[in-house]
Structure formats: structure tokens, C-alpha cells
Coordinates of C-alpha atoms in Angstrom, one line a residue:
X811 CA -131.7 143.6 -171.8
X812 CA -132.9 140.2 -172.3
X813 CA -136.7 138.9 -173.2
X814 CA -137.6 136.2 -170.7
X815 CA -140.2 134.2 -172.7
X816 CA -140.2 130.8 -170.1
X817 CA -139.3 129.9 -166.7
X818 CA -137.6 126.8 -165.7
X819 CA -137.9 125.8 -161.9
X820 CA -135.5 123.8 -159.8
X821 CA -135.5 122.4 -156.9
X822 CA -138.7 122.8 -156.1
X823 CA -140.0 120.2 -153.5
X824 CA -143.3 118.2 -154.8
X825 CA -146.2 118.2 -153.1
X826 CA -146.3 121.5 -151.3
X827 CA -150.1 123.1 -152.0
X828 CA -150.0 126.4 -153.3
X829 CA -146.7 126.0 -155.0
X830 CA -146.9 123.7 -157.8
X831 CA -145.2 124.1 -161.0
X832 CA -148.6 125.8 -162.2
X833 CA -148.6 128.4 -159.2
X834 CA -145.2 129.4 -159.6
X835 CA -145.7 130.1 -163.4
X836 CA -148.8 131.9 -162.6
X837 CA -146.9 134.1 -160.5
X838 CA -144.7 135.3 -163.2
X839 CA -146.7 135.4 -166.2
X840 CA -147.0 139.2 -166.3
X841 CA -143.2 139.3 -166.6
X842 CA -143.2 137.2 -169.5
X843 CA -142.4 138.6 -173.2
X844 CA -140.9 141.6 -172.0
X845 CA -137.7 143.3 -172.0
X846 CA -136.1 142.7 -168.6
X847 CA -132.9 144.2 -167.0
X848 CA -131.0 142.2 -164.4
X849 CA -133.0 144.2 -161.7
X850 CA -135.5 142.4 -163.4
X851 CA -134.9 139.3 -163.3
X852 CA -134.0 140.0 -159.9
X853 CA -137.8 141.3 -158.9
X854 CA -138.6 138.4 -160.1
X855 CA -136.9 135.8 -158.6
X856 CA -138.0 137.8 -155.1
X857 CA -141.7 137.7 -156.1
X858 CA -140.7 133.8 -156.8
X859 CA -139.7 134.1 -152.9
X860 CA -142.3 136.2 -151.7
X861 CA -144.8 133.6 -153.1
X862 CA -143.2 131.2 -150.6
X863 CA -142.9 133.3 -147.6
X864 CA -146.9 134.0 -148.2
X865 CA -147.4 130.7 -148.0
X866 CA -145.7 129.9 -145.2
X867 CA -141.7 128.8 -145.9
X868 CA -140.1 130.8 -144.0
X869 CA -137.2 130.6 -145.3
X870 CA -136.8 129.4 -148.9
X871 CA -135.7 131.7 -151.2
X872 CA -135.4 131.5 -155.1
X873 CA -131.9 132.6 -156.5
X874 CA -130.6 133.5 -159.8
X875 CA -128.0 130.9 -160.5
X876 CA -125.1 131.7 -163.1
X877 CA -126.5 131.2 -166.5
X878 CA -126.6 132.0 -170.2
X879 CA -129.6 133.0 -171.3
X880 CA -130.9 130.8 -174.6
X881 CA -134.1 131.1 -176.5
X882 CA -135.5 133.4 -173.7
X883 CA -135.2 130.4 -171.2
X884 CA -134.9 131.5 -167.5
X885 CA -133.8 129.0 -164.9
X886 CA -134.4 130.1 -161.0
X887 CA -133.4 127.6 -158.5
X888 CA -135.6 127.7 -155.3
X889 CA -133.4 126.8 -152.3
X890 CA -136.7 125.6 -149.9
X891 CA -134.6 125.7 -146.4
X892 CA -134.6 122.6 -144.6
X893 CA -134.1 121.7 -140.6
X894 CA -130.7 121.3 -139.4
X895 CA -130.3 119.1 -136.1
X896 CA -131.7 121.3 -133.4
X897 CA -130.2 122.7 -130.5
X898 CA -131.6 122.9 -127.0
X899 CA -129.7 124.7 -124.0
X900 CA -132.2 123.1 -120.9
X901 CA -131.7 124.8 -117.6
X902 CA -134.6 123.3 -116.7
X903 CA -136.3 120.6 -115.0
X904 CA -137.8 118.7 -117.9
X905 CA -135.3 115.8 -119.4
X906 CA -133.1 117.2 -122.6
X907 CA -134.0 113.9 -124.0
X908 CA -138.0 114.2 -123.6
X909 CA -137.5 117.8 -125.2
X910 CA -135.3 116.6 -128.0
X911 CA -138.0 113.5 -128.7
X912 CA -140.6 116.2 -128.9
X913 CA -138.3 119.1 -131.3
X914 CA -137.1 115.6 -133.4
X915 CA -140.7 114.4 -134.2
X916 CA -142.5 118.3 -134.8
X917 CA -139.1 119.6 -137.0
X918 CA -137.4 116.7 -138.6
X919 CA -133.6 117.2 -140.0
X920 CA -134.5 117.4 -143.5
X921 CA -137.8 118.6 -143.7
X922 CA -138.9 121.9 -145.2
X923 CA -138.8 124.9 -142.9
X924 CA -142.4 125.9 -142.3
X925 CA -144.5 128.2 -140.5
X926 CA -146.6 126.0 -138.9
X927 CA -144.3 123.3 -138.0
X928 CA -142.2 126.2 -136.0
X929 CA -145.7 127.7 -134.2
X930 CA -146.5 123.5 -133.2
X931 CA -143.3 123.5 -131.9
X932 CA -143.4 126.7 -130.1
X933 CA -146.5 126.3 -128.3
X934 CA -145.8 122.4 -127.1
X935 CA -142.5 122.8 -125.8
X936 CA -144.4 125.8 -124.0
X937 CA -147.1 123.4 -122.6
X938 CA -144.3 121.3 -121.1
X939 CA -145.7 121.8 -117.4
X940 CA -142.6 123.8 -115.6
X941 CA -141.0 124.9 -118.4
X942 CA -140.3 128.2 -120.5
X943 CA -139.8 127.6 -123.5
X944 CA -137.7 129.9 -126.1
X945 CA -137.5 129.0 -130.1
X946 CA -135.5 131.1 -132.7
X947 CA -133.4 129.7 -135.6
X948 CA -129.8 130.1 -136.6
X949 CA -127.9 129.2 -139.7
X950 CA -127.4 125.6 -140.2
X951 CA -124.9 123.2 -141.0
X952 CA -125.2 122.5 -144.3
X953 CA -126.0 125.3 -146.8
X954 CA -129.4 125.4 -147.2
X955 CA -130.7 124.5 -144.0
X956 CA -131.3 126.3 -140.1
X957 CA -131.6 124.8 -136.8
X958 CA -134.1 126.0 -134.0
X959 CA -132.2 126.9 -131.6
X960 CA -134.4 126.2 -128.2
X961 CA -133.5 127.6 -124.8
X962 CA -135.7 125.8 -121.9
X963 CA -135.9 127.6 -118.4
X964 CA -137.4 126.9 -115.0
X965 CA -140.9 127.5 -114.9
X966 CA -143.3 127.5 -112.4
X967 CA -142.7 124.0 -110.3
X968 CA -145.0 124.2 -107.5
X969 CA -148.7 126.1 -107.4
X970 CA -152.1 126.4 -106.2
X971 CA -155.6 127.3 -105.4
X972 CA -157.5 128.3 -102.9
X973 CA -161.9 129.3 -103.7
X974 CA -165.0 130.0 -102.0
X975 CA -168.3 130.1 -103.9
X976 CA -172.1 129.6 -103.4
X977 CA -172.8 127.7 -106.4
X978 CA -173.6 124.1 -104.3
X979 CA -177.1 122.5 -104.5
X980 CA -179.1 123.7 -101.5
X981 CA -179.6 120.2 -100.6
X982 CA -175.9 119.7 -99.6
X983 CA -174.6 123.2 -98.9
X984 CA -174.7 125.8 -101.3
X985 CA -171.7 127.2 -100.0
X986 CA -168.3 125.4 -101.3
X987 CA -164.8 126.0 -100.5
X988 CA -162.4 124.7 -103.3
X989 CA -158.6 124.2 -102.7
X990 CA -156.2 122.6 -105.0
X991 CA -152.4 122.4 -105.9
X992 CA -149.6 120.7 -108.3
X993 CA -146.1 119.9 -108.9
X994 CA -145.0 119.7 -112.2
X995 CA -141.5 117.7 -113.5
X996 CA -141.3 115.2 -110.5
X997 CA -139.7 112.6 -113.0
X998 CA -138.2 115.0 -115.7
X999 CA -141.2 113.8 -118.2
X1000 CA -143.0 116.7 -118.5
X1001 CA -145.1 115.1 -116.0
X1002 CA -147.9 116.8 -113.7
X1003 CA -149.4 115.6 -110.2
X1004 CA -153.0 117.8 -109.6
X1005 CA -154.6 117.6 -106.5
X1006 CA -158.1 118.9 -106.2
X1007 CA -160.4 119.2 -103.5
X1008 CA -164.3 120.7 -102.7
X1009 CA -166.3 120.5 -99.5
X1010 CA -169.6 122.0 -99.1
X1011 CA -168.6 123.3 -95.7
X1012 CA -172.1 125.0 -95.3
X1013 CA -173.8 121.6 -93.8
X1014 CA -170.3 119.0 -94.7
X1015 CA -172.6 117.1 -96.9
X1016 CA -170.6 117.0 -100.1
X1017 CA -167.2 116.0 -100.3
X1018 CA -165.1 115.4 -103.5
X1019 CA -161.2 114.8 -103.8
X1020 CA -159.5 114.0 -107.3
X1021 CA -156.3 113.0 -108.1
X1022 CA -154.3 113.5 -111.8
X1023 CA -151.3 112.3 -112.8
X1024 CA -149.7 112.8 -116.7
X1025 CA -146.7 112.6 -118.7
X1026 CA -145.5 113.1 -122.2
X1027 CA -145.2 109.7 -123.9
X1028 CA -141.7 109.9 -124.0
X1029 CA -142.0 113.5 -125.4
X1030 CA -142.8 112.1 -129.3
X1031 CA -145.1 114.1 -130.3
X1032 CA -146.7 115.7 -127.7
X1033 CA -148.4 113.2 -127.0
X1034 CA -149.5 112.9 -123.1
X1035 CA -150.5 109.9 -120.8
X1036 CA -152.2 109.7 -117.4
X1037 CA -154.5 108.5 -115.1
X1038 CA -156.9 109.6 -112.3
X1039 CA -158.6 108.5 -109.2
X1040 CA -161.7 110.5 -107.5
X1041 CA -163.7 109.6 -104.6
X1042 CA -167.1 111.5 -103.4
X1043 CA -168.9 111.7 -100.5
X1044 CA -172.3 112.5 -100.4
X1045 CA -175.3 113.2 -97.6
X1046 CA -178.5 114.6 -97.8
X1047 CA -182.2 114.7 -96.1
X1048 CA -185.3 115.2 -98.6
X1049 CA -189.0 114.8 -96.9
X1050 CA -187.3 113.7 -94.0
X1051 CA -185.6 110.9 -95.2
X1052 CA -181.6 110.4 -95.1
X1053 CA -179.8 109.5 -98.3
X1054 CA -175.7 109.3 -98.6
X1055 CA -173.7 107.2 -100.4
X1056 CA -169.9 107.6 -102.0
X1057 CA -168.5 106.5 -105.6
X1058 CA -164.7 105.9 -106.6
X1059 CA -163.6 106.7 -109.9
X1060 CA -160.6 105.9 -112.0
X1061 CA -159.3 106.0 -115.6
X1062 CA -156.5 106.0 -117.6
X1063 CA -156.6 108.5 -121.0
X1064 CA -154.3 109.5 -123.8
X1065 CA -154.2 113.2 -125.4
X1066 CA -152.8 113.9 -128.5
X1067 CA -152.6 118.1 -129.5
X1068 CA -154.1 117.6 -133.2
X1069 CA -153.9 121.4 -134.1
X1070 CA -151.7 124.1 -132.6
X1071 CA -151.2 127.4 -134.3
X1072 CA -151.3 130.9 -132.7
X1073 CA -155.0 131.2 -133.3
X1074 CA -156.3 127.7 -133.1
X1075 CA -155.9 124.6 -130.8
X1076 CA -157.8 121.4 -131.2
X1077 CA -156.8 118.1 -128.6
X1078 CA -158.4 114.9 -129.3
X1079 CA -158.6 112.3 -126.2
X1080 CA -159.3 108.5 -125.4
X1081 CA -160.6 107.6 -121.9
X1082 CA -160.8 104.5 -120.5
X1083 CA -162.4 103.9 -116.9
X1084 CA -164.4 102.6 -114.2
X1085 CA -167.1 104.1 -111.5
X1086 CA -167.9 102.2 -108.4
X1087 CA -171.1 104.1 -107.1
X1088 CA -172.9 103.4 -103.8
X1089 CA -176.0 104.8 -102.7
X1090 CA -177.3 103.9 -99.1
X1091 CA -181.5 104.7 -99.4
X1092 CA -184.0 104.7 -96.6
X1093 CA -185.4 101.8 -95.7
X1094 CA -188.7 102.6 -96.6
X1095 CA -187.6 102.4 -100.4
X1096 CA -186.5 98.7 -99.7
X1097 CA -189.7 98.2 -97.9
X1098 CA -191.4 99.4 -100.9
X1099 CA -189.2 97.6 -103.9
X1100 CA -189.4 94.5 -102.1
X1101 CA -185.8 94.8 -102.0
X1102 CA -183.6 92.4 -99.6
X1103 CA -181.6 95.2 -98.9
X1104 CA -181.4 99.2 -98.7
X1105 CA -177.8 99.6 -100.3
X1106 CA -177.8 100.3 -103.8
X1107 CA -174.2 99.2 -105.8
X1108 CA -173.5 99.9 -109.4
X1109 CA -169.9 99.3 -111.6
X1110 CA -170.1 101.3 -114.7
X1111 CA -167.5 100.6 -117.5
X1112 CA -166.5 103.0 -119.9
X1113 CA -164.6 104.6 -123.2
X1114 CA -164.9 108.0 -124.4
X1115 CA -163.6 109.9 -127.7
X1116 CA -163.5 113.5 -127.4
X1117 CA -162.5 116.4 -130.0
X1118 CA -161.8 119.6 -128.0
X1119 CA -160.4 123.2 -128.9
X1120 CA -160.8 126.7 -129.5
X1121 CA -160.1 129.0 -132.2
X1122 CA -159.6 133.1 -132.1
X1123 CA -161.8 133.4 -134.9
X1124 CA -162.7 137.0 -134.7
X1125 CA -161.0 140.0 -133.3
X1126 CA -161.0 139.9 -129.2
X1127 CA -163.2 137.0 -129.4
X1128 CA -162.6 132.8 -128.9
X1129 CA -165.0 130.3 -129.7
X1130 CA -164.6 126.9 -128.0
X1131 CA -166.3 123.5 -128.9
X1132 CA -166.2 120.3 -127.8
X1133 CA -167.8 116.7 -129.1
X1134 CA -167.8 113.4 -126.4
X1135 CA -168.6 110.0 -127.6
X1136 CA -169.7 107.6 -124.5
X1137 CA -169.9 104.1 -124.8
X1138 CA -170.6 102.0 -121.4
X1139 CA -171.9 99.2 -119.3
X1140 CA -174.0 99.7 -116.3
X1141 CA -173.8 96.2 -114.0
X1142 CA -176.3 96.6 -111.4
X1143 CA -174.6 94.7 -108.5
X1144 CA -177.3 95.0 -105.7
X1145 CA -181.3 94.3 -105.9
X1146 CA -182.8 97.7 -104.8
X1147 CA -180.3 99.1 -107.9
X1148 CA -181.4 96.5 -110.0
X1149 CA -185.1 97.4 -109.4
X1150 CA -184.6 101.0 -109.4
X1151 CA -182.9 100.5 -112.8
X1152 CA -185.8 98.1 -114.2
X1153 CA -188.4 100.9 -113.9
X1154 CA -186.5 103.6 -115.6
X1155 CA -185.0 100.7 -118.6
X1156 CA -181.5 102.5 -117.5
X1157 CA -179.7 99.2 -117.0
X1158 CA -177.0 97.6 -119.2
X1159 CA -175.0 98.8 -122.2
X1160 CA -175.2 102.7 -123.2
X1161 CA -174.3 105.4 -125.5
X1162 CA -173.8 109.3 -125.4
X1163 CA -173.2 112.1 -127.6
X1164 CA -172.4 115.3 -125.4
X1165 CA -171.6 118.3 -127.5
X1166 CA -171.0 122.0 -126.6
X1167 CA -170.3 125.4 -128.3
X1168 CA -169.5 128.9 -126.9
X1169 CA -167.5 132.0 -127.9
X1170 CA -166.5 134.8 -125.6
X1171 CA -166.3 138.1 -127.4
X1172 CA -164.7 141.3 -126.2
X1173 CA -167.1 144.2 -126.4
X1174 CA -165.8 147.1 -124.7
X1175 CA -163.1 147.6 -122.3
X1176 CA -163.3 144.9 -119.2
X1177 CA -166.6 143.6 -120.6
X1178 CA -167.5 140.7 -122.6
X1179 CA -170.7 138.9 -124.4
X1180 CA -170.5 135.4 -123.8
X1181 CA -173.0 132.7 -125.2
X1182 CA -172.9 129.1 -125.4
X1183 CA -175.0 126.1 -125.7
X1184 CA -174.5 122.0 -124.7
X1185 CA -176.5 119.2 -124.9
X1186 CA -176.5 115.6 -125.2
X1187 CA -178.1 112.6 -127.1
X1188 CA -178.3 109.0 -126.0
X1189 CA -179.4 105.7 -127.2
X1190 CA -182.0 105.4 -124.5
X1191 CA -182.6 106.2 -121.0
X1192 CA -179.0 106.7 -118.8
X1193 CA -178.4 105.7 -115.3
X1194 CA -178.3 109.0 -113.3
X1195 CA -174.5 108.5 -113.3
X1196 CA -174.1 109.8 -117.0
X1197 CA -177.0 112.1 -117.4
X1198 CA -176.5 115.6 -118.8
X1199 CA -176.5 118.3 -115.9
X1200 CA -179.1 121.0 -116.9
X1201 CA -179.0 123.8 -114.0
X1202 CA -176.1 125.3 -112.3
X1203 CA -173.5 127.9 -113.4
X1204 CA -172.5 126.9 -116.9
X1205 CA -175.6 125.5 -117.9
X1206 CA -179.4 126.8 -116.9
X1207 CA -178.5 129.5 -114.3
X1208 CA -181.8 129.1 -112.9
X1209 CA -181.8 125.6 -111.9
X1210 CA -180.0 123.7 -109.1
X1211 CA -177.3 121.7 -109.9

């Protein structure tokens, strides 16, 4: 028996929270100044390990190397298990080279092995659109190390939707049929084409059709590019006079997945984009605005920043949140627009804060209690364009859209 009266680390890696010179001796202090066996020492070189695995190293391990015990010095060597080159079997239809940009930049040869790394890299190569994704880890190399060892398979290429609900504004139909598909991997990028349509088929007085196109960035990351395109129609009597009008819309954004673990998921986005509105009024309200026309034309320019996610914070429950910063330009291209907007001061530059908040929780069997609340704060009074909708279904159920 032997008296182990310090501990001598090596080959710790710095900088790892939790497992500092200080924490590791605090984890053995009760073994100190007492008679140990070699099952001893043993125990407590595994509670040296356990410490790690609590803390999320998978894999590192703290080992007894040979020695000769002097003054009561112990040495344990902590062998931290590092990423070996990774390999992928792809059957599917998602390049090997996006998926290897992707498993490169989330586990990089030579890094520690980690928990969280692994669960990131899980859960994006199992976002690739098309693609199943399979990640386990075999022995590496080089001693010391392991190497996910990813299996890709054909997922889902194709799909769609097809909905009927009553949840339109009475003035344009409240009843809506909803239809919608996509195609995922067209270039082998990870890439996704949506297609999504709505007609209020009720009276045909609303159309909308949008059109989405993204890719990873090369698969670094996860990071995802795209743009989009949609076009509305709109028609509509009130008092017996006709309104309709249309407005394009397009915009390019980046997303980059900030936070993925098995409980929590946080995206952040940048959008950059333009809507082209027209509104066609009665001629009464040019009449009446002195307006040389009764076509109303409006370009608005604008970036957003936007934090969203969810997090499974309690048992059978999910809250979800989400923060929008708006900055804009509203350039009234047409008189009657320019008067409209000189009476309600919503003309020119803008910003908006949206914000919402809303957890589902399970409460018994098929039924949930759901809550949430939204809202948004502006710099002054916003063109109609960008104001926050306060009836409909996810907002005040009693109110029109």
C-alpha cells in the first residue's frame, strides 16, 4: 500500500471549463493522505475519467502510466481523445465533398472529442434536405484519437402539400386552398427549391405564389444561402368601391445554425430585399387627394437580423422565441401614395422590433396547453406594408386578418 499525498496531471488540454488543474484536484482530495491499494489508485484514475465524461469528453480517459512512486507523488496522464480524419460512405444525393466541408469544419482532426461537437454534427448533416444521416465513431489512426464514421442515405427527394382552410379575411374569401411542393439536392449542395401557393378560391380575390431556393455555402459550417421571389394578387369591394392591386417581392438571406444540441436550436439570419407594391384605388380617392392619378406605387428597401429557436426546456414541453430587427426605406413613387403617406407621416426611412415567445406543453395524452405572445415596436408610424398583424389564427383569434 502506498500514501498518495499529491497528484500530478499530464496532458491535460488548457482551457477546457470545468477541468482545470483546480477541478481535477478537487476531485481527488478525499483520496489524499490515505493508504491506497492499486485498486485504488485505479478508482481514482476512473473518477479522474468520470469527471470528464460528466463534462462532456466522451472519450478521454485518465490512465495510470508506469511509475515509481516518490514522496507520495502520483502522476495520471489524461489521454483527452482527439478527431481522427472522418469517414463518410454517401449513397446519397448530396456531394461527398459538401458533407466532408461540413464534418471538417464542426469536428476538426485534432480537436478534442466532445459531446456537443458530435450532437452539432449529428443534427446538421441530418438537416441536409434529402439526406439520412448516420454518425457513430470508430478507433482512429493514431493512438489517442477516433473518427466519426458517417453513413449518408437517400432521403426524401421529392414532396408536398395539399390544404383547405377558412382562416381568409371575409373581404377576399375566407375560404383558402393551400398547395405546395419541393425538390431537394437538384445540384448535390444540399440545396432546396419550395414552391408555395394560396388562393382564396371562395370569391378568387387573393392570390399569393412564393418561390425559395437555398444551399449550404459550400457545406462549411452549416451555413445556408438563398433567395426568394413572391408575387400577390389582391381584389376586394368595401362600401361599394373596388380596390386590387399586386406586389412582387424578392430577397436574398444567409442562415447560420448558432446552437444545435438535442434539446436546443437557435438560427440567426440576415435578409436583404425589396417590395414592389401597387395598389389601384377608386377614383373617388384621387378625386378627393387631388391626386393626378388613382394608382398608388411604393419600393420598399430592406435588411433584417433575426435570432430564432426553441429549446425543450421542460418535460413534453418546447418553448420557441424569436427577435426581428427591421431597418427600411419607403420611396413613394406615385402622388396618391405620396399623399396617403403624408397624412399618416409613414413615408421614408423606418425601423422595427418584432418579437415573439410561446411554449407548447404536453398535458395529458393527445392534448396540449399552448400560450404565446408577439408584438412589435417601431420608430414611428409604418407603411401598411410592415405593420404588425393583430387578428387571425396565431395572433387575436377574434379579429380578421
Amino acid at each position: 500500500m502506498v500514501t498518495v499525498r499529491k497528484v500530478v496531471f499530464t496532458g491535460n488540454p488548457p482551457g477546457l471549463r470545468g477541468l482545470g488543474e483546480a477541478d481535477l484536484q478537487r476531485e481527488l482530495a478525499a483520496d489524499l493522505n490515505r493508504p491506497q491499494t492499486f485498486a485504488g489508485l485505479e478508482a481514482m484514475a476512473q473518477k479522474i475519467t468520470d469527471l470528464y465524461r460528466r463534462n462532456g469528453l466522451l472519450v478521454a480517459r485518465a490512465v495510470l502510466p508506469p511509475q515509481t512512486l516518490k514522496d507520495g507523488v502520483l502522476t495520471l496522464r489524461i489521454i483527452p481523445g482527439r478527431y481522427d480524419s472522418a469517414h463518410i460512405s454517401n449513397t446519397s444525393s448530396v456531394s461527398t465533398a459538401v458533407a466532408q466541408r461540413l464534418v471538417s469544419t464542426t469536428t476538426p482532426q485534432g480537436e478534442v472529442v466532445t459531446r456537443r461537437q458530435l450532437e452539432r454534427e449529428a443534427l446538421l448533416l441530418g438537416e441536409i434536405p434529402g439526406v439520412n444521416a448516420r454518425v457513430s465513431m470508430k478507433t482512429g489512426s493514431q493512438q489517442g484519437t477516433t473518427a466519426p464514421d458517417i453513413t449518408l442515405t437517400p432521403g426524401q427527394r421529392f414532396g408536398g402539400y395539399i390544404g383547405l382552410d377558412n382562416q381568409g379575411d371575409p373581404t377576399t374569401g375566407r375560404s383558402r386552398v393551400m398547395a405546395g411542393g419541393y425538390a431537394n439536392n437538384l445540384l448535390g449542395a444540399g440545396d432546396q427549391l419550395r414552391v408555395d401557393l394560396l388562393d382564396a378560391y371562395e370569391k378568387s380575390d387573393l392570390f399569393n405564389g412564393a418561390l425559395d431556393y437555398s444551399l449550404l455555402a459550400g457545406g462549411a459550417y452549416g451555413t445556408r444561402v438563398g433567395a426568394n421571389y413572391s408575387h400577390l394578387n389582391y381584389r376586394y369591394n368595401l362600401s361599394k368601391l373596388g380596390f386590387k392591386g399586386y406586389s412582387d417581392n424578392w430577397g436574398l438571406y444567409v442562415t447560420q445554425p448558432w446552437i444545435r444540441t438535442s434539446r436546443a436550436r437557435v438560427d440567426v439570419r440576415l435578409d436583404a430585399g425589396q417590395q414592389f407594391l401597387t395598389d389601384d384605388y377608386p377614383d373617388v380617392f384621387a378625386a378627393a387627394s387631388g391626386s393626378s392619378g388613382s394608382r398608388g406605387r411604393k419600393a420598399v428597401s430592406l435588411g433584417a437580423l433575426s435570432v430564432t429557436g426553441s429549446v425543450a426546456d421542460l418535460p413534453g414541453g418546447v418553448t420557441g422565441f424569436g427577435v426581428t430587427g427591421t431597418t427600411g426605406n419607403v420611396d413613394l413613387r406615385s402622388d396618391i401614395s405620396r399623399t396617403f403617406s403624408q397624412e399618416a407621416n409613414s413615408g421614408g426611412q423606418f425601423a422595427r422590433l418584432n418579437y415573439q415567445l410561446n411554449h407548447d406543453q404536453q398535458a395529458w395524452g393527445p392534448f396540449s396547453v399552448y400560450g404565446g405572445v408577439k408584438g412589435q415596436l417601431a420608430n414611428n408610424n409604418l407603411d401598411a406594408s410592415q405593420k404588425f398583424l393583430m387578428g387571425g389564427p396565431s395572433a387575436v383569434r377574434a379579429y380578421d386578418i
